[in-house]
Short mmCIF file of C-alpha atoms in Angstrom, two decimals:
data_model
loop_
_atom_site.label_atom_id
_atom_site.label_comp_id
_atom_site.label_asym_id
_atom_site.label_seq_id
_atom_site.Cartn_x
_atom_site.Cartn_y
_atom_site.Cartn_z
CA MET A 19 -19.52 16.28 -0.21
CA SER A 20 -22.76 14.66 0.24
CA VAL A 21 -22.56 10.38 1.33
CA ASP A 22 -24.76 9.37 -1.98
CA ALA A 23 -21.93 11.44 -3.73
CA ILE A 24 -18.84 9.60 -2.56
CA MET A 25 -21.28 6.42 -2.71
CA ASP A 26 -21.13 6.76 -5.96
CA PHE A 27 -17.56 7.28 -7.16
CA ASN A 28 -16.42 4.45 -4.30
CA THR A 29 -18.67 2.44 -6.93
CA GLU A 30 -17.86 4.24 -9.98
CA LEU A 31 -14.12 2.56 -9.42
CA ASP A 32 -15.05 -0.43 -7.98
CA LEU A 33 -16.34 -0.60 -11.29
CA CYS A 34 -14.00 0.65 -13.39
CA TRP A 35 -11.47 -2.07 -11.19
CA ARG A 36 -13.31 -4.60 -11.90
CA LEU A 37 -13.07 -3.05 -15.95
CA GLY A 38 -9.27 -3.93 -15.78
CA ARG A 39 -9.53 -6.99 -13.06
CA THR A 40 -11.41 -8.59 -16.58
CA GLY A 41 -9.18 -7.13 -19.46
CA GLN A 42 -10.44 -4.57 -20.34
CA SER A 43 -7.32 -2.29 -19.39
CA VAL A 44 -9.26 0.08 -22.68
CA ALA A 45 -11.28 0.97 -21.17
CA ALA A 46 -11.10 0.47 -18.05
CA LEU A 47 -8.13 3.30 -18.51
CA SER A 48 -10.34 5.85 -19.53
CA GLN A 49 -13.44 5.77 -17.62
CA SER A 50 -11.03 5.68 -14.36
CA LYS A 51 -9.64 9.47 -15.94
CA MET A 52 -13.79 10.18 -16.21
CA ILE A 53 -13.86 9.47 -12.52
CA PHE A 54 -10.57 11.48 -11.87
CA MET A 55 -11.78 14.56 -13.26
CA ALA A 56 -15.38 14.38 -11.63
CA ALA A 57 -13.40 13.33 -8.36
CA ARG A 58 -11.57 16.65 -8.97
CA ASP A 59 -14.00 18.66 -9.87
CA ALA A 60 -16.48 17.87 -6.83
CA GLY A 61 -13.36 17.58 -4.16
CA ASP A 62 -12.96 13.76 -3.63
CA THR A 63 -9.24 13.34 -2.10
CA ASN A 64 -9.93 9.28 -1.81
CA SER A 65 -11.85 9.17 -5.60
CA ILE A 66 -9.20 11.37 -6.38
CA ALA A 67 -6.03 9.01 -4.82
CA MET A 68 -7.52 6.25 -5.88
CA SER A 69 -8.21 6.99 -9.01
CA LEU A 70 -4.67 8.08 -10.18
CA THR A 71 -3.83 4.20 -8.00
CA GLN A 72 -6.10 2.96 -11.24
CA ILE A 73 -5.14 4.65 -14.55
CA GLY A 74 -1.25 3.59 -13.00
CA TRP A 75 -2.15 -0.14 -13.37
CA PHE A 76 -3.66 0.31 -16.42
CA CYS A 77 -1.46 2.61 -18.00
CA LEU A 78 1.44 -0.25 -16.16
CA GLN A 79 -1.82 -2.89 -18.27
CA LEU A 80 -1.36 -0.93 -21.64
CA GLY A 81 2.54 -1.45 -21.95
CA HIS A 82 2.86 3.70 -20.88
CA PRO A 83 5.10 3.39 -17.55
CA GLU A 84 5.69 7.10 -17.67
CA HIS A 85 2.43 8.09 -17.33
CA GLY A 86 1.53 5.67 -15.03
CA LEU A 87 4.03 6.76 -13.53
CA ASP A 88 3.02 9.70 -13.43
CA ALA A 89 -0.33 9.31 -12.18
CA VAL A 90 0.76 6.85 -9.46
CA ILE A 91 3.87 8.96 -7.15
CA ALA A 92 0.61 11.56 -7.25
CA ALA A 93 -1.85 9.13 -5.93
CA LYS A 94 0.68 8.27 -3.48
CA ARG A 95 1.34 12.37 -1.86
CA LEU A 96 -3.27 12.26 -1.93
CA TRP A 97 -2.46 8.44 0.05
CA LEU A 98 0.43 9.92 2.58
CA ARG A 99 -1.87 13.18 3.28
CA CYS A 100 -4.66 11.25 3.93
CA GLY A 101 -3.00 9.08 6.38
CA ASN A 102 -4.72 6.34 4.36
CA LYS A 103 -1.35 3.82 4.69
CA THR A 104 -3.53 0.70 2.24
CA GLY A 105 -3.77 2.87 -0.19
CA GLU A 106 -0.42 4.37 -0.01
CA ALA A 107 0.70 0.44 0.54
CA HIS A 108 -1.60 0.15 -2.95
CA ALA A 109 -0.10 3.22 -5.16
CA SER A 110 3.93 2.17 -3.31
CA SER A 111 2.80 -1.28 -5.36
CA ILE A 112 1.48 -0.13 -8.89
CA CYS A 113 4.88 1.91 -8.80
CA SER A 114 7.55 -0.90 -7.88
CA TRP A 115 6.08 -2.27 -10.95
CA LEU A 116 7.03 0.47 -12.71
CA LEU A 117 9.67 1.46 -12.00
CA LEU A 118 10.52 -1.92 -13.04
CA GLU A 119 9.07 -1.74 -16.66
CA MET A 120 11.20 1.07 -16.92
CA GLY A 121 14.04 0.01 -16.33
CA LEU A 122 15.26 1.74 -11.92
CA SER A 123 15.40 -2.08 -10.59
CA GLU A 124 17.19 -0.52 -7.61
CA GLU A 125 13.89 2.18 -6.71
CA ALA A 126 11.21 -0.49 -7.52
CA TYR A 127 12.81 -2.14 -4.72
CA GLU A 128 12.49 0.02 -2.67
CA GLU A 129 9.59 1.61 -3.03
CA ALA A 130 8.55 -2.52 -2.69
CA GLU A 131 10.10 -2.73 0.30
CA LEU A 132 8.09 0.93 1.09
CA ALA A 133 5.00 -1.34 0.23
CA MET A 134 5.67 -4.14 1.98
CA SER A 135 6.36 -2.36 5.58
CA LEU A 136 2.12 0.12 4.76
CA ALA A 137 0.92 -2.67 4.36
CA GLY A 138 2.48 -5.42 7.11
CA GLY A 139 -0.03 -3.66 10.21
CA GLN A 140 -3.00 -3.14 7.50
CA GLU A 141 -6.00 -4.89 7.34
CA ASP A 142 -6.11 -5.19 3.94
CA GLN A 143 -4.07 -8.57 2.69
CA GLY A 144 -4.77 -7.76 -0.47
CA VAL A 145 -2.14 -4.82 -0.19
CA LEU A 146 0.41 -7.26 1.74
CA ALA A 147 -0.67 -10.00 -1.36
CA GLN A 148 -0.12 -7.30 -3.47
CA ALA A 149 3.25 -5.66 -2.41
CA LEU A 150 4.63 -9.42 -1.65
CA SER A 151 4.91 -10.05 -5.68
CA ALA A 152 6.06 -6.67 -6.80
CA LYS A 153 8.57 -7.11 -4.30
CA ALA A 154 9.47 -10.76 -6.06
CA CYS A 155 8.66 -9.58 -9.24
CA VAL A 156 12.01 -7.11 -8.41
CA LEU A 157 14.02 -10.20 -7.52
CA MET A 158 13.37 -12.40 -10.63
CA TYR A 159 14.21 -10.00 -12.68
CA GLY A 160 17.88 -9.74 -10.39
CA ARG A 161 17.82 -12.63 -11.35
CA GLN A 162 17.66 -14.24 -7.58
CA PRO A 163 14.63 -16.45 -8.30
CA SER A 164 15.13 -19.05 -4.86
CA LEU A 165 14.66 -15.09 -3.02
CA SER A 166 11.48 -14.61 -5.35
CA ALA A 167 9.14 -17.96 -4.74
CA PRO A 168 9.06 -17.98 -1.76
CA LEU A 169 7.17 -14.16 -1.50
CA LEU A 170 4.76 -14.80 -4.22
CA GLU A 171 3.87 -18.42 -2.77
CA ARG A 172 3.04 -16.27 0.79
CA SER A 173 1.15 -14.17 -1.38
CA LEU A 174 -0.53 -16.81 -3.11
CA ALA A 175 -1.41 -17.91 0.72
CA LEU A 176 -2.70 -15.12 1.03
CA VAL A 177 -5.24 -14.81 -1.79
CA ARG A 178 -6.85 -18.39 -1.99
CA GLY A 179 -8.91 -18.36 -0.54
CA ARG A 180 -10.86 -14.84 -1.04
CA ASP A 181 -11.74 -15.22 -4.41
CA GLU A 182 -9.30 -12.82 -6.12
CA PRO A 183 -8.77 -15.06 -9.62
CA SER A 184 -7.32 -12.37 -11.33
CA ALA A 185 -4.42 -11.83 -8.78
CA GLU A 186 -3.88 -14.83 -8.46
CA ALA A 187 -3.19 -15.30 -12.13
CA GLN A 188 -1.27 -12.83 -11.72
CA PHE A 189 0.97 -14.53 -9.27
CA LEU A 190 1.27 -17.67 -11.28
CA ILE A 191 2.65 -15.59 -14.10
CA ASN A 192 5.21 -14.54 -11.41
CA LEU A 193 6.24 -18.23 -10.51
CA ALA A 194 5.99 -19.60 -13.51
CA PHE A 195 8.69 -16.34 -14.71
CA GLY A 196 10.50 -17.30 -12.01
CA GLN A 197 11.04 -21.26 -12.35
CA VAL A 198 11.94 -20.04 -15.52
CA THR A 199 14.65 -18.52 -14.66
CA GLN A 200 16.22 -20.98 -12.70
CA ALA A 201 15.95 -23.08 -15.85
CA GLU A 202 18.15 -20.82 -17.41
CA MET A 203 20.82 -20.99 -14.17
CA HIS A 204 21.17 -24.84 -14.26
CA GLU A 205 22.03 -24.54 -17.76
CA ARG A 206 24.11 -22.19 -17.75
CA ALA A 207 25.63 -25.15 -15.14
CA ASP A 208 25.86 -27.44 -17.76
CA ASP A 209 22.87 -29.07 -15.61
CA ALA A 210 19.97 -30.22 -18.32
CA ALA A 211 18.20 -32.19 -16.45
CA GLU A 212 17.37 -30.15 -13.45
CA GLY A 213 16.93 -27.29 -16.64
CA GLN A 214 14.43 -28.98 -18.37
CA ARG A 215 12.69 -30.54 -14.87
CA TRP A 216 12.32 -26.16 -14.26
CA ARG A 217 10.41 -25.21 -17.47
CA GLU A 218 8.05 -28.20 -17.07
CA ALA A 219 7.01 -26.80 -13.86
CA ALA A 220 7.20 -23.38 -15.63
CA VAL A 221 4.28 -24.84 -17.82
CA LYS A 222 2.68 -25.95 -15.33
CA THR A 223 2.47 -23.61 -12.81
CA ASN A 224 1.44 -21.06 -16.34
CA GLU A 225 -1.02 -23.50 -16.82
CA ALA A 226 -2.51 -22.97 -13.54
CA ALA A 227 -2.67 -18.78 -13.88
CA MET A 228 -4.37 -19.65 -17.59
CA ALA A 229 -6.97 -21.41 -15.69
CA ALA A 230 -6.93 -18.85 -12.28
CA ALA A 231 -7.18 -16.63 -15.35
CA GLU A 232 -9.88 -17.85 -17.73
CA ARG A 233 -11.90 -18.17 -14.88
CA GLY A 234 -11.96 -15.21 -13.34
CA GLY A 235 -12.62 -13.75 -17.05
CA ASP A 236 -9.33 -11.54 -16.51
CA SER A 237 -8.75 -11.51 -20.03
CA TRP A 238 -5.40 -9.33 -19.83
CA ASN A 239 -3.70 -12.06 -17.08
CA LEU A 240 -4.61 -14.84 -19.52
CA ARG A 241 -3.15 -13.28 -22.91
CA ILE A 242 0.15 -13.21 -20.28
CA ALA A 243 0.30 -16.49 -19.77
CA LEU A 244 -1.21 -17.82 -23.28
CA CYS A 245 2.26 -16.05 -24.83
CA ASN A 246 4.64 -17.03 -21.16
CA GLY A 247 2.97 -20.25 -22.17
CA ALA A 248 3.69 -20.63 -25.94
CA GLU A 249 7.12 -19.19 -24.74
CA TYR A 250 8.27 -21.95 -22.55
CA LEU A 251 6.73 -24.36 -24.74
CA GLY A 252 8.80 -24.07 -27.71
CA LEU A 253 12.12 -24.24 -26.24
CA LEU A 254 10.99 -27.40 -24.98
CA GLY A 255 10.60 -28.66 -28.47
CA HIS A 256 6.21 -28.59 -28.40
CA THR A 257 6.05 -26.36 -31.17
CA GLU A 258 1.96 -27.39 -31.78
CA ALA A 259 1.50 -26.99 -28.54
CA ALA A 260 3.40 -23.38 -28.75
CA HIS A 261 1.53 -22.63 -31.39
CA ALA A 262 -2.62 -24.14 -30.22
CA LEU A 263 -1.54 -21.64 -26.93
CA LEU A 264 -1.19 -18.34 -29.25
CA GLY A 265 -4.15 -19.01 -31.76
CA ARG A 266 -6.75 -19.32 -28.23
CA TRP A 267 -4.31 -16.43 -28.10
CA GLU A 268 -6.15 -14.32 -31.06
CA ALA A 269 -9.83 -16.00 -29.76
CA VAL A 270 -9.50 -13.85 -26.76
CA ALA A 271 -12.06 -11.44 -26.00
CA GLY A 272 -11.94 -7.45 -26.22
CA GLU A 273 -9.29 -5.02 -26.99
CA THR A 274 -5.76 -5.65 -26.87
CA GLY A 275 -3.09 -2.92 -25.91
CA LEU A 276 0.57 -2.18 -27.31
CA ARG A 277 1.80 -4.40 -24.99
CA GLU A 278 -0.25 -7.02 -25.17
CA GLN A 279 0.57 -7.23 -30.00
CA ILE A 280 4.01 -7.06 -29.35
CA HIS A 281 4.33 -9.88 -26.38
CA TYR A 282 2.08 -12.06 -29.59
CA LEU A 283 4.28 -11.08 -32.15
CA TYR A 284 7.59 -10.95 -31.32
CA THR A 285 6.72 -14.90 -29.31
CA LEU A 286 5.51 -15.31 -32.42
CA GLY A 287 7.83 -14.61 -34.54
CA GLU A 288 10.53 -16.67 -32.50
CA LEU A 289 8.61 -19.84 -32.36
CA LEU A 290 8.31 -19.05 -36.66
CA THR A 291 11.94 -17.79 -36.16
CA GLY A 292 12.91 -21.25 -34.17
CA GLY A 293 10.28 -23.82 -36.69
CA GLY A 294 12.20 -22.50 -40.24
CA HIS A 295 9.38 -20.80 -41.34
CA LEU A 296 12.01 -17.79 -41.33
CA ALA A 297 10.27 -16.14 -44.00
CA GLU A 298 6.84 -16.12 -41.88
CA ALA A 299 8.90 -15.13 -38.81
CA LEU A 300 10.04 -11.70 -41.28
CA GLU A 301 7.37 -10.80 -41.69
CA ILE A 302 5.57 -11.37 -38.21
CA CYS A 303 9.31 -9.65 -36.17
CA GLU A 304 8.73 -6.11 -39.23
CA GLN A 305 4.67 -6.33 -37.67
CA ALA A 306 6.20 -6.14 -33.94
CA VAL A 307 8.78 -3.33 -35.38
CA ARG A 308 6.05 -0.94 -37.01
CA LEU A 309 4.33 -1.24 -33.88
CA ALA A 310 7.29 -0.40 -31.41
CA GLU A 311 7.62 2.29 -33.01
CA THR A 312 4.24 3.26 -32.35
CA THR A 313 5.26 4.19 -28.98
CA THR A 314 7.63 6.09 -27.04
CA HIS A 315 8.99 2.76 -25.22
CA ILE A 316 12.02 2.00 -26.23
CA ASP A 317 12.37 -0.88 -24.75
CA HIS A 318 9.39 -2.74 -27.00
CA GLN A 319 11.49 -1.02 -29.92
CA GLY A 320 15.08 -2.05 -28.56
CA ASN A 321 13.86 -5.52 -28.39
CA THR A 322 11.73 -6.21 -30.77
CA ALA A 323 14.69 -4.79 -33.32
CA ARG A 324 16.05 -7.38 -31.26
CA ARG A 325 14.49 -10.46 -32.63
CA LEU A 326 14.26 -8.95 -36.38
CA ALA A 327 18.12 -8.99 -36.23
CA GLU A 328 18.48 -12.50 -35.55
CA VAL A 329 15.92 -13.75 -38.09
CA HIS A 330 17.87 -12.05 -40.65
CA GLU A 331 20.31 -13.43 -39.25
CA ALA A 332 19.79 -16.65 -39.74
CA MET A 333 17.80 -16.28 -43.04
CA GLY A 334 21.83 -15.22 -44.34
CA ASN A 335 20.74 -11.61 -44.74
CA PHE A 336 24.21 -10.78 -42.42
CA ALA A 337 24.16 -6.42 -44.24
CA GLU A 338 20.02 -6.21 -42.40
CA ALA A 339 20.63 -8.42 -39.27
CA LEU A 340 24.17 -6.25 -39.29
CA ALA A 341 22.49 -2.30 -38.98
CA LEU A 342 19.35 -3.62 -36.63
CA TYR A 343 21.83 -4.93 -34.37
CA LYS A 344 23.72 -1.28 -34.22
CA ARG A 345 20.59 -0.40 -34.44
CA PHE A 346 19.70 -1.94 -31.32
CA HIS A 347 22.73 -0.88 -29.51
CA ALA A 348 22.05 2.74 -30.24
CA LEU A 349 18.60 2.45 -28.33
CA TYR A 350 20.16 0.16 -25.79
CA GLU A 351 22.25 3.21 -25.60
CA LYS A 352 19.53 5.61 -25.48
CA GLN A 353 18.13 3.43 -22.47
CA LEU A 354 21.36 3.54 -20.32
CA SER A 355 20.69 7.75 -20.65
CA GLU A 356 17.10 7.82 -20.35
CA VAL A 357 17.47 5.48 -17.26
CA THR A 358 20.04 8.19 -15.82
CA ARG A 359 17.48 11.08 -16.86
CA ARG A 360 14.56 8.88 -14.68
CA ARG A 361 16.37 8.21 -12.53
CA ALA A 362 17.25 11.10 -11.46
CA HIS A 363 13.32 12.50 -11.66
CA ILE A 364 12.27 9.63 -9.16
CA ALA A 365 15.33 11.40 -7.02
CA ASP A 366 13.68 14.81 -6.50
CA ILE A 367 10.68 13.31 -6.66
CA ARG A 368 10.91 11.43 -3.30
CA LEU A 369 13.60 13.62 -1.73
CA GLU A 370 10.11 15.43 -2.57
CA ASN A 371 8.17 12.72 -1.19
CA GLY A 372 10.37 12.28 2.22
CA ARG A 373 9.92 15.83 3.11
CA LEU A 374 6.31 16.14 2.87
CA ARG A 375 6.08 12.75 4.85
CA ALA A 376 7.86 14.15 7.72
CA ALA A 377 5.33 17.36 7.48
CA ALA A 378 2.66 14.81 7.32
CA GLU A 379 3.47 13.20 10.20
CA ARG A 380 4.81 16.40 12.40
CA LEU A 381 1.51 17.44 11.71
CA ALA A 382 -0.23 14.68 12.85
CA ASP A 383 1.38 14.51 15.98
CA GLU A 384 0.32 17.35 16.59
CA ALA A 385 -3.44 17.01 16.31
CA ALA A 386 -3.33 14.60 18.02
CA ARG A 387 -1.55 16.21 21.44
CA ASP A 388 -3.04 19.30 23.26
CA GLY A 389 -0.51 21.80 23.09
CA LEU A 390 -0.23 23.13 26.56
CA THR A 391 -0.29 19.77 28.18
CA GLY A 392 1.19 17.84 25.31
CA LEU A 393 -0.69 15.09 26.78
CA SER A 394 -2.77 13.04 23.46
CA ASN A 395 -5.69 14.47 23.63
CA ARG A 396 -9.83 14.47 22.45
CA ARG A 397 -9.51 13.47 19.20
CA SER A 398 -6.68 10.76 20.39
CA PHE A 399 -8.49 9.56 22.87
CA ASP A 400 -12.14 8.95 21.08
CA ARG A 401 -9.36 7.18 18.27
CA VAL A 402 -8.27 5.13 20.65
CA PHE A 403 -11.27 4.58 22.55
CA SER A 404 -13.18 3.46 19.47
CA ALA A 405 -10.60 0.88 18.90
CA LEU A 406 -11.74 -0.82 22.02
CA GLU A 407 -15.70 -0.67 20.99
CA GLY A 408 -17.31 -3.81 22.97
CA ARG A 409 -13.43 -4.64 24.51
CA VAL A 410 -13.24 -4.69 28.83
CA THR A 411 -10.98 -2.05 29.77
CA ALA A 412 -11.56 0.82 33.10
CA LEU A 413 -12.11 4.15 32.33
CA ALA A 414 -11.66 7.10 34.90
CA ILE A 415 -12.25 11.05 34.10
CA LEU A 416 -11.15 13.10 36.18
CA ASP A 417 -11.57 16.71 36.59
CA LEU A 418 -9.89 19.33 38.65
CA ASP A 419 -11.26 20.71 42.04
CA PHE A 420 -12.60 24.52 41.69
CA PHE A 421 -10.62 25.18 38.75
CA LYS A 422 -12.34 28.28 37.61
CA GLN A 423 -11.54 29.77 40.75
CA ILE A 424 -7.86 29.06 40.39
CA ASN A 425 -8.07 30.73 37.22
CA ASP A 426 -10.51 33.71 39.00
CA ARG A 427 -8.19 34.42 42.49
CA TYR A 428 -4.82 33.74 40.62
CA SER A 429 -5.14 34.20 37.06
CA HIS A 430 -4.84 31.95 34.17
CA ALA A 431 -1.16 31.85 34.32
CA THR A 432 -1.55 29.66 36.85
CA GLY A 433 -3.78 27.45 35.93
CA ASP A 434 -2.38 26.71 32.69
CA ALA A 435 0.58 25.89 35.39
CA VAL A 436 -1.41 23.59 36.99
CA LEU A 437 -2.72 21.73 34.52
CA ARG A 438 0.73 21.31 32.83
CA ARG A 439 1.37 19.80 36.65
CA THR A 440 -0.80 18.17 37.03
CA ALA A 441 -0.34 16.35 33.49
CA GLU A 442 3.34 15.93 33.76
CA LEU A 443 1.41 14.06 37.08
CA LEU A 444 -0.19 11.26 34.91
CA ALA A 445 2.12 11.11 32.57
CA ALA A 446 4.82 9.80 34.95
CA GLY A 447 2.23 7.46 35.90
CA SER A 448 1.15 6.66 32.97
CA ARG A 449 3.65 3.37 31.63
CA ASP A 450 2.12 0.36 29.70
CA ASP A 451 -0.64 0.92 32.94
CA PHE A 452 -3.06 3.37 31.69
CA GLU A 453 -3.68 6.07 29.08
CA VAL A 454 -4.17 9.94 29.59
CA PHE A 455 -5.75 12.14 27.39
CA ARG A 456 -6.74 16.08 28.18
CA LEU A 457 -10.38 15.58 26.86
CA GLY A 458 -10.86 20.32 27.41
CA GLY A 459 -10.65 22.43 29.80
CA GLU A 460 -10.18 20.52 33.61
CA GLU A 461 -11.07 17.95 32.34
CA PHE A 462 -8.38 13.66 32.01
CA ALA A 463 -9.61 11.03 30.78
CA VAL A 464 -7.33 7.36 32.16
CA LEU A 465 -7.80 4.22 30.17
CA LEU A 466 -6.91 1.26 32.77
CA PRO A 467 -6.37 -1.89 31.13
CA HIS A 468 -8.40 -3.36 34.22
CA ASP A 469 -11.17 -5.93 34.09
CA ASP A 470 -11.30 -5.45 38.16
CA ILE A 471 -13.22 -2.33 38.80
CA ALA A 472 -12.04 -2.87 42.77
CA GLU A 473 -7.85 -2.98 41.41
CA ALA A 474 -8.88 0.70 38.63
CA ALA A 475 -10.43 2.21 42.19
CA LEU A 476 -7.19 1.58 43.64
CA ARG A 477 -4.93 3.00 40.83
CA CYS A 478 -7.40 6.18 40.54
CA GLU A 479 -6.75 6.61 44.33
CA ALA A 480 -3.06 6.64 43.93
CA ILE A 481 -3.39 9.35 41.18
CA ARG A 482 -6.08 11.46 43.48
CA ALA A 483 -3.76 10.85 46.52
CA ASP A 484 -0.08 12.64 44.44
CA ILE A 485 -2.15 15.58 43.88
CA GLU A 486 -3.88 15.72 46.55
CA ALA A 487 -0.21 15.40 48.00
CA MET A 488 1.72 17.67 45.83
CA ASP A 489 3.37 20.92 46.43
CA TRP A 490 1.86 23.62 44.99
CA ARG A 491 3.46 26.73 47.13
CA ASP A 492 6.47 27.49 44.46
CA LEU A 493 3.25 28.23 42.10
CA VAL A 494 1.19 30.22 45.00
CA ALA A 495 1.49 29.79 48.46
CA ASP A 496 -2.25 28.80 49.45
CA LEU A 497 -2.45 27.17 46.06
CA SER A 498 -4.21 23.66 47.16
CA VAL A 499 -6.07 21.64 44.06
CA THR A 500 -7.31 19.03 44.36
CA VAL A 501 -9.53 16.74 41.45
CA SER A 502 -12.88 14.22 41.36
CA ILE A 503 -12.49 11.12 39.69
CA GLY A 504 -15.52 9.75 38.19
CA LEU A 505 -14.74 5.92 37.56
CA ALA A 506 -16.28 2.35 35.23
CA CYS A 507 -15.01 -0.67 34.12
CA GLY A 508 -16.62 -2.90 30.75
CA PRO A 509 -17.57 -2.35 27.23
CA ALA A 510 -16.10 0.51 26.12
CA GLY A 511 -17.90 2.09 24.35
CA SER A 512 -21.24 4.97 24.90
CA VAL A 513 -22.22 2.99 27.89
CA LEU A 514 -18.98 2.69 29.46
CA MET A 515 -18.44 6.33 28.68
CA ALA A 516 -21.83 8.22 30.31
CA ALA A 517 -21.25 5.35 33.74
CA ALA A 518 -17.73 7.47 34.20
CA ASP A 519 -19.65 10.85 32.87
CA ARG A 520 -22.15 10.38 35.53
CA ARG A 521 -20.04 9.24 38.51
CA LEU A 522 -17.84 12.14 37.82
CA TYR A 523 -21.01 14.21 38.44
CA GLN A 524 -21.10 11.90 41.74
CA ALA A 525 -18.21 12.72 42.84
CA LYS A 526 -18.39 16.25 43.05
CA ALA A 527 -22.00 16.22 44.26
CA ALA A 528 -21.06 14.18 47.38
CA GLY A 529 -17.95 17.11 48.20
CA ARG A 530 -15.10 16.30 45.78
CA ASN A 531 -11.55 14.78 46.25
CA CYS A 532 -13.37 11.96 46.16
CA ILE A 533 -13.40 8.92 43.90
CA VAL A 534 -16.75 7.21 42.90
CA SER A 535 -16.99 3.79 41.34
CA ALA A 536 -20.48 3.03 41.82
CA ASP A 537 -24.08 4.00 41.03
CA PRO A 538 -25.94 4.84 44.06
CA ALA A 539 -28.46 1.47 43.91
CA GLU A 540 -25.18 0.29 43.15
CA LYS A 541 -22.58 -1.39 46.05
CA ALA A 542 -20.08 1.33 45.41
CA PHE A 543 -16.23 1.17 45.93
CA ALA A 544 -15.56 5.17 46.45
CA VAL A 545 -12.66 6.00 47.99
CA ALA A 546 -12.49 9.78 49.64
CA GLY A 547 -9.50 11.61 50.87
#
């Protein structure tokens, strides 16, 4: 695939993500599906994985958790195959939220833990913030607000100053929800004053969430914060202010998903019920029930049925209320059955993913190692050396002397045995002092964490002397082996590599079985056996 095509996908995916981050979730979902199909046709694995990750998030926003879970699980498998831990961490965070939305809190917690472990060593702090927030959400739903709050505070600290108002709004919304949970716990303990304090704190936190969402143009998080704020204010008795927030909800631009519409309706229904406007509350809650019935989301169906039952009960319509409570109970039992089915499905997926992860780790290890000697191979050397770019280090390139003659005179089997034994000798001394690689053929590389060429040369001399002194007679009676070494010290990069390679050939030209650590025009530090 051409670089231009990859860049086009990246640009489209960035635009699509911004759509979702500004509340245009319906358009974002449609666009991400189109990108997925185009990336699949083009064979661009990274773009396929990213589009599936985005589909998972947009499905969460719009209230389609099962579809979202299918997409994000597929994304996780692709990120795993690509070895992209940042992508896998992002997908795992979304997966955790989706599992929580489906009532699978234990699985959601495990997924959030996985996201945190994957994100912890990555440079993208935004991904770590999302993973922390995912774990915090699970803890909140498990009635552990004191444990979730520090995670959310850390998430906020990671995104503040990064110009990510949408993420900031999301974390503040969750923090406010945790504060309301704290209030409820104190109220159940007959501490009304402390409950009141926590509820007032939640209102302030939620106001900050609304401000962040507005600053980022994020209508999805803004609608959530407006509905939550209306509920918080209503429970504090500030009915007029609560209705004002719902009035702002109606004025927010953009297309709303079913999840948002249902949230708005039952929040309005609760406010009307609390204010004694039962006829209006009845009409609104009936709308919510009808809307929930157009979905396959049992949680929405159960919650709206329960709220409608409460309105009928307040109106004295006890027969209707009883019928709705029975329906709520039936939906609750159906939900438990669904949770069991989903849990079994997730267990199967995790088993398959565990096998895939083990296979991927095995393949990655095999790809990084030389099959003959077991040392790290040229691919590993290139990766490690590239990671050291600009850092002062010492690089030695070793070449076994007259190795072709060993193969020609004694056989390739003997040559292979010499390579394996040389590798064993090098590996035995590597530990923390240096790293050893087989570059190919009879050539090896040693990376030494030294900025002193003389000290590095002494280490190389020990290697040279050990190889010369080794008893090779168990392989062939008259066999002896020596090594030539080119050594250079300086910032890691192509210049250092060229210097070490050049000095290796100077060592060969100087008669072999020696170290060259300086070019002829320099003051040389050379050791010969």
